[in-house]
Short mmCIF file of C-alpha atoms in Angstrom, two decimals:
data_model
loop_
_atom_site.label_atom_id
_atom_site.label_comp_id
_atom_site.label_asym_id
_atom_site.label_seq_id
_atom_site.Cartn_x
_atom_site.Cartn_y
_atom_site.Cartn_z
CA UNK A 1 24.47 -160.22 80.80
CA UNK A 2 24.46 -163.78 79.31
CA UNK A 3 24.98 -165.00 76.04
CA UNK A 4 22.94 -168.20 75.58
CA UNK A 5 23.73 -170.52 72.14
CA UNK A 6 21.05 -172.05 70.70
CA UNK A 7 20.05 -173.58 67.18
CA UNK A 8 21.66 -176.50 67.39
CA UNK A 9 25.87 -176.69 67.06
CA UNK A 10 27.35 -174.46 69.07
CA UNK A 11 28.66 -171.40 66.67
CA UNK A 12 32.39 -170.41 67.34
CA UNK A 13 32.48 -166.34 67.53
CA UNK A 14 36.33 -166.16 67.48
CA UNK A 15 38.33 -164.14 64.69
CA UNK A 16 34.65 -163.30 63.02
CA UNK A 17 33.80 -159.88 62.65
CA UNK A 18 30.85 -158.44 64.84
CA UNK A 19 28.01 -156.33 63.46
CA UNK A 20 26.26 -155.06 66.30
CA UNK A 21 23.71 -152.20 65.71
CA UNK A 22 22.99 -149.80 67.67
CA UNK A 23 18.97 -148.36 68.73
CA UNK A 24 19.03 -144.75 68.10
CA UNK A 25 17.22 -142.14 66.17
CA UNK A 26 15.15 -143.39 63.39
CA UNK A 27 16.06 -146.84 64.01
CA UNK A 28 18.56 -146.71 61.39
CA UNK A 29 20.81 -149.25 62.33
CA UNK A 30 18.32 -151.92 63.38
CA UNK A 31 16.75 -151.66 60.24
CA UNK A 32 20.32 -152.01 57.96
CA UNK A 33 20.46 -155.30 60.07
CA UNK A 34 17.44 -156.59 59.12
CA UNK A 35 17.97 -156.22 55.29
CA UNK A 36 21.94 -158.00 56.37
CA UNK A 37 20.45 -160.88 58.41
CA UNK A 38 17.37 -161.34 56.02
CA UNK A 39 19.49 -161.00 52.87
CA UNK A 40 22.49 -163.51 54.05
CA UNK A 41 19.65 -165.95 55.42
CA UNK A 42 22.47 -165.73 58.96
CA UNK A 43 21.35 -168.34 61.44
CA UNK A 44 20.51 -167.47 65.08
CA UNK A 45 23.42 -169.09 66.99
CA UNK A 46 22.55 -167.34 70.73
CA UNK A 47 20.24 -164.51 72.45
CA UNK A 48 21.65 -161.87 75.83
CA UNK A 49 20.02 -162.67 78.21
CA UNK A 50 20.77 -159.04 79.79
CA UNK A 51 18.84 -157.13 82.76
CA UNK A 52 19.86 -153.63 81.13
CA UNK A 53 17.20 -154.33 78.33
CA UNK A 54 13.65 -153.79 77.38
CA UNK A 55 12.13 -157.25 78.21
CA UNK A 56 9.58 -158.05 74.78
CA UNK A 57 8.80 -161.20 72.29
CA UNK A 58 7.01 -161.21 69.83
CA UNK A 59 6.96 -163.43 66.28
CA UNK A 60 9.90 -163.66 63.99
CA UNK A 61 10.63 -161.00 61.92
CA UNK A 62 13.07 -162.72 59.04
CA UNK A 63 11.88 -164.85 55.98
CA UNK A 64 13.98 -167.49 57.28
CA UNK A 65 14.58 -169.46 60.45
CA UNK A 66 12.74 -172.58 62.64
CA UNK A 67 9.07 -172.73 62.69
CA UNK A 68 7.41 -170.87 65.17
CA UNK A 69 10.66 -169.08 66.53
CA UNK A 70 10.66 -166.06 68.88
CA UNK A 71 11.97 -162.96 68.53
CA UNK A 72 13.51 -161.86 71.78
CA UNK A 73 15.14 -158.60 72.59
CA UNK A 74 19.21 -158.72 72.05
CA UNK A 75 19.57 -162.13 68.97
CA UNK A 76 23.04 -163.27 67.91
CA UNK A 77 23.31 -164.49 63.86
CA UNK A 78 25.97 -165.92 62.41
CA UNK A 79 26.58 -166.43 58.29
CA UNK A 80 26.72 -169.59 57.04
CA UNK A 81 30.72 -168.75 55.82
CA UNK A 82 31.32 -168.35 59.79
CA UNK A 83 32.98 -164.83 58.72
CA UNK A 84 30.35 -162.46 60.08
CA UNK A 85 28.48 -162.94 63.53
CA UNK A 86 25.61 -160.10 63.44
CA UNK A 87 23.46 -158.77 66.45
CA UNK A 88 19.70 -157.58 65.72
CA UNK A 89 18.40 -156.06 69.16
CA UNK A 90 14.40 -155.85 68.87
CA UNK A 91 14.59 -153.23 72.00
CA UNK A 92 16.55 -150.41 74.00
CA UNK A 93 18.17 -150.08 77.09
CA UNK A 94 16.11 -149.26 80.04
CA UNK A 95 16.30 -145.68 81.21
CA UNK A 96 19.66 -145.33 83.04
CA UNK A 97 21.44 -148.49 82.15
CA UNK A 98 23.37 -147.30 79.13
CA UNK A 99 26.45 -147.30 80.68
CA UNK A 100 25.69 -150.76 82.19
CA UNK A 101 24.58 -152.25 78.47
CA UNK A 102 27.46 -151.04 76.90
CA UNK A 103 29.91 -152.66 79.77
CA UNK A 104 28.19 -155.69 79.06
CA UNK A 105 28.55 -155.55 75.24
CA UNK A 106 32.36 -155.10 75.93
CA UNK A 107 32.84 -158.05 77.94
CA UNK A 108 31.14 -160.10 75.31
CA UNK A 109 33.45 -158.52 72.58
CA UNK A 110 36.03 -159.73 74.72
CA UNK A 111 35.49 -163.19 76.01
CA UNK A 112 34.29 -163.82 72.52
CA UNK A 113 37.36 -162.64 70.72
CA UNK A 114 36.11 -161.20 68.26
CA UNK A 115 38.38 -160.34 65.41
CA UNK A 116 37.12 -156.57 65.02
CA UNK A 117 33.76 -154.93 65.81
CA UNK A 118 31.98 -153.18 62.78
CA UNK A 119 29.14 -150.65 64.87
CA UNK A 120 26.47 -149.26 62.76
CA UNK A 121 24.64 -146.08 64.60
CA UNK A 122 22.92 -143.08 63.86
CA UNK A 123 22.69 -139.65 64.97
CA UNK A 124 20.41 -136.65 65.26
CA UNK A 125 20.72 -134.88 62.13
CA UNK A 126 18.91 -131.73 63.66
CA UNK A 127 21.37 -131.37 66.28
CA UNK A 128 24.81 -131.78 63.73
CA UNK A 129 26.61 -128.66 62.92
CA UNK A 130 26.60 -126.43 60.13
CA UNK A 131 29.66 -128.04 58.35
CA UNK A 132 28.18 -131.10 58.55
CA UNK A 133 24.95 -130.31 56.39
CA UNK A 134 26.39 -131.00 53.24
CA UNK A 135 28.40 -133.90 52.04
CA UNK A 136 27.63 -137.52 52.79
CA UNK A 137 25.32 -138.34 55.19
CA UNK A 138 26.70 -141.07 56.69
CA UNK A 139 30.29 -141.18 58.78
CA UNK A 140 32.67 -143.16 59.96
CA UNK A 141 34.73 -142.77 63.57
CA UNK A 142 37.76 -145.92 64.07
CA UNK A 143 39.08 -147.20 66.87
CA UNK A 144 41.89 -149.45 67.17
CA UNK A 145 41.54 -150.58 63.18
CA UNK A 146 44.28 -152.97 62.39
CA UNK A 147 46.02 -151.11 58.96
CA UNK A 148 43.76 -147.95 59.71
CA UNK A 149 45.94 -146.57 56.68
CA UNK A 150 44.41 -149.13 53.94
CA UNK A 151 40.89 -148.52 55.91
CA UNK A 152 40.98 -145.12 56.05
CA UNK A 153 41.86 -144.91 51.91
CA UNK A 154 38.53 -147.48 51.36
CA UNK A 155 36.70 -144.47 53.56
CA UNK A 156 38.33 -142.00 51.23
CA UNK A 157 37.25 -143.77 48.35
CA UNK A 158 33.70 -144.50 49.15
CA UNK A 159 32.83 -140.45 50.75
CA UNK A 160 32.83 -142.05 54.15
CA UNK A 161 34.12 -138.82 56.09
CA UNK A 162 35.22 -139.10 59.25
CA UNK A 163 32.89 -137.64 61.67
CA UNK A 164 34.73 -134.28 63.37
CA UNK A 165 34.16 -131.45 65.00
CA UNK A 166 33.75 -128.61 63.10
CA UNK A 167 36.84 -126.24 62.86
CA UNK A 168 36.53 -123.70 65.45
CA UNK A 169 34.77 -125.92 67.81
CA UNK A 170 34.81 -125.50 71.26
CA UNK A 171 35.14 -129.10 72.23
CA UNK A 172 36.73 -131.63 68.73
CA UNK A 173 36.08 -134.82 70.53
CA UNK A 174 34.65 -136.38 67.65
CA UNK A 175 32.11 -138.55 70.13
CA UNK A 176 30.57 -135.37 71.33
CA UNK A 177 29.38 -134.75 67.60
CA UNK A 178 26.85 -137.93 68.09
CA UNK A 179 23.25 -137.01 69.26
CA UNK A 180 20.51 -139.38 70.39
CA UNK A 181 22.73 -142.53 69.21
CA UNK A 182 21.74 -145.03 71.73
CA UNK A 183 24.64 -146.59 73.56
CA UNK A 184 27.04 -146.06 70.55
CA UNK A 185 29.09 -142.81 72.34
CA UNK A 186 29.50 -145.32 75.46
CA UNK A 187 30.64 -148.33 73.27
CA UNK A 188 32.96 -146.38 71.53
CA UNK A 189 34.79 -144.82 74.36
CA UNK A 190 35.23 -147.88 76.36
CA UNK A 191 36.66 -149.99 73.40
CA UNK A 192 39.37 -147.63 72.95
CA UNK A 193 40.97 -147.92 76.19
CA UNK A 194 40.30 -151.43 76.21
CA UNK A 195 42.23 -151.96 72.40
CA UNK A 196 39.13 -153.37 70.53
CA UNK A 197 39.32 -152.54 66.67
CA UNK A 198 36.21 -150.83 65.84
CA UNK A 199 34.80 -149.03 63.03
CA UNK A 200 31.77 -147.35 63.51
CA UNK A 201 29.62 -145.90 60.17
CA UNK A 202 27.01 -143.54 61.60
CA UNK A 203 23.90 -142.25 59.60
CA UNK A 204 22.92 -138.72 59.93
CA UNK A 205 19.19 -138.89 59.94
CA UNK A 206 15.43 -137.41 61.52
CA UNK A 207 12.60 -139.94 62.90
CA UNK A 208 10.67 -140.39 59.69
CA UNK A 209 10.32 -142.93 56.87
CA UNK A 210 14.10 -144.23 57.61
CA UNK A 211 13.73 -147.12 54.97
CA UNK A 212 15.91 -145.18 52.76
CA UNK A 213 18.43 -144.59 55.34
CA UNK A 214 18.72 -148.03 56.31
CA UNK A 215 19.31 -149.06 52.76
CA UNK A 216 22.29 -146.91 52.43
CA UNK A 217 23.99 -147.68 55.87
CA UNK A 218 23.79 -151.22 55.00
CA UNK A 219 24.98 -150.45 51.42
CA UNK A 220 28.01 -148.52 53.05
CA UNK A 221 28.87 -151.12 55.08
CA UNK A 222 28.97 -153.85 52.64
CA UNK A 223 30.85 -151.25 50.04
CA UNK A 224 33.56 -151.25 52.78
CA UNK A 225 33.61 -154.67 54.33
CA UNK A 226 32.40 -156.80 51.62
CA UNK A 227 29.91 -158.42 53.67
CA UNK A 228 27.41 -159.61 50.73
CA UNK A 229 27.86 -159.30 46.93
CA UNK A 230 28.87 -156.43 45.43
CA UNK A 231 25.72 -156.60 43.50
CA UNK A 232 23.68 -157.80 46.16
CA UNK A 233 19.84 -157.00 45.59
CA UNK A 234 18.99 -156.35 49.62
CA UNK A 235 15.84 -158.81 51.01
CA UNK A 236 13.45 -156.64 53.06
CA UNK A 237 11.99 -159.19 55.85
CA UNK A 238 8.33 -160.11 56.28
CA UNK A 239 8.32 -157.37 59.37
CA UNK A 240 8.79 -154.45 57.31
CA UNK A 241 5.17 -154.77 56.32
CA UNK A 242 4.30 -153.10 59.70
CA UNK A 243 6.87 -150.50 59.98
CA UNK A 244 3.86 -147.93 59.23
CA UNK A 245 1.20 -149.86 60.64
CA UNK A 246 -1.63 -151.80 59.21
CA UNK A 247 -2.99 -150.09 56.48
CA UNK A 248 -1.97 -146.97 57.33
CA UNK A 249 -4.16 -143.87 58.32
CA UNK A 250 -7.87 -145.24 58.37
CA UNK A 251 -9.80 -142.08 56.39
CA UNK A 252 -12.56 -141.58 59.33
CA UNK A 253 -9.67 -139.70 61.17
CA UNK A 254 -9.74 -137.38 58.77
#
């Protein structure tokens, strides 16, 4: 995989914080990126150029950004502060290349230098255990966190559970408790070994109307981090008037 600047100056990634989401069920985190990108007006700085992913364009789905701009499958945005350098990938890894994509995400991670990884997921809420029903639907896993202590009190205070095993369970590797998340499990387990600080805020959640879900992963994420405002009124891009189609149903179906 390559990562190719573009827009002008080149951007420097060091010491910001990445926001790379992850396709999986509902696409829950790729929407929560949209409202961040659209909402902070972030400028694209690069694209991955990457064999492991679904080759597509198509027009630009933000409010903001050049005239007659691209969309193209794996972007790189960057805030105009410099503090946040966000990923919006517009499709998934080809069938078998997982492993490969997230190998290539960690070698970016680490030539960039990133200062600490922020990874925002989801996971099949039909296949999550009992004990996991009720409660907050969205969790958080760390890896690495510098001060995990003051992070894991912010977690406390905002309901962000960690994401476990349920007590009695067979196998408590917290990973194995995510379900259809895309190449988040992968990602996870190689920046651990590898001493990347990651914290990872997974929505439990059903293909569907996700809208709703997307709105509070991003809101969880910015309650933590303090990416945007506290009182930040999200920007839905010009896309989301096709998340549902045209129209919707057309009534000679029925």
């Amino acid at each position: 995989m390559a990562f190719v600047q573009c827009g002008g100056a080149a951007a420097a990634l060091e010491g910001t914080t990445l926001v790379l989401p992850s396709v999986a069920v509902g696409n829950v985190a790729q929407l929560a990126a949209d409202l961040l990108i659209n909402t902070l007006e972030a400028r694209r700085i690069g694209l991955f150029d990457s064999a492991s992913v679904l080759a597509v364009s198509g027009a630009s789905g933000f409010d903001h950004g050049a005239a007659g701009q691209r969309a193209a499958p794996v972007e790189v945005y960057q805030t105009a502060d410099a503090r946040w350098t966000l990923v919006q990938q517009r499709a998934p890894p080809l069938p078998g290349r997982h492993g490969a994509f997230a190998r290539e995400l960690l070698a970016f991670i680490q030539a960039a230098r990133f200062a600490r990884v922020v990874l925002l997921a989801s996971s099949d809420a039909a296949l999550r255990p009992d004990a996991l029903i009720h409660g907050a639907q969205i969790r958080s896993l760390t890896v690495n966190w510098p001060g995990d202590g003051e992070l894991a009190a912010r977690l406390r205070a905002l309901a962000l559970d960690p994401l476990r095993a349920p007590r009695g369970a067979q196998d408590p590797e917290p990973l194995k408790q995510l379900h259809a998340a895309g190449v988040a499990k992968r990602l996870l387990a190689l920046c651990g070994p590898a001493g990347v600080p990651v914290v990872a805020l997974v929505a439990l959640a059903s293909e569907g109307d996700n809208v709703p879900d997307a709105v509070r992963l991003a809101n969880a994420a910015n309650a933590l981090l303090e990416i945007a405002p506290a009182d930040v009124r999200w920007r839905p891009p010009r896309s989301w008037q096709w998340l549902a189609g045209p129209g919707g149903p057309r009534p000679e179906l029925y």
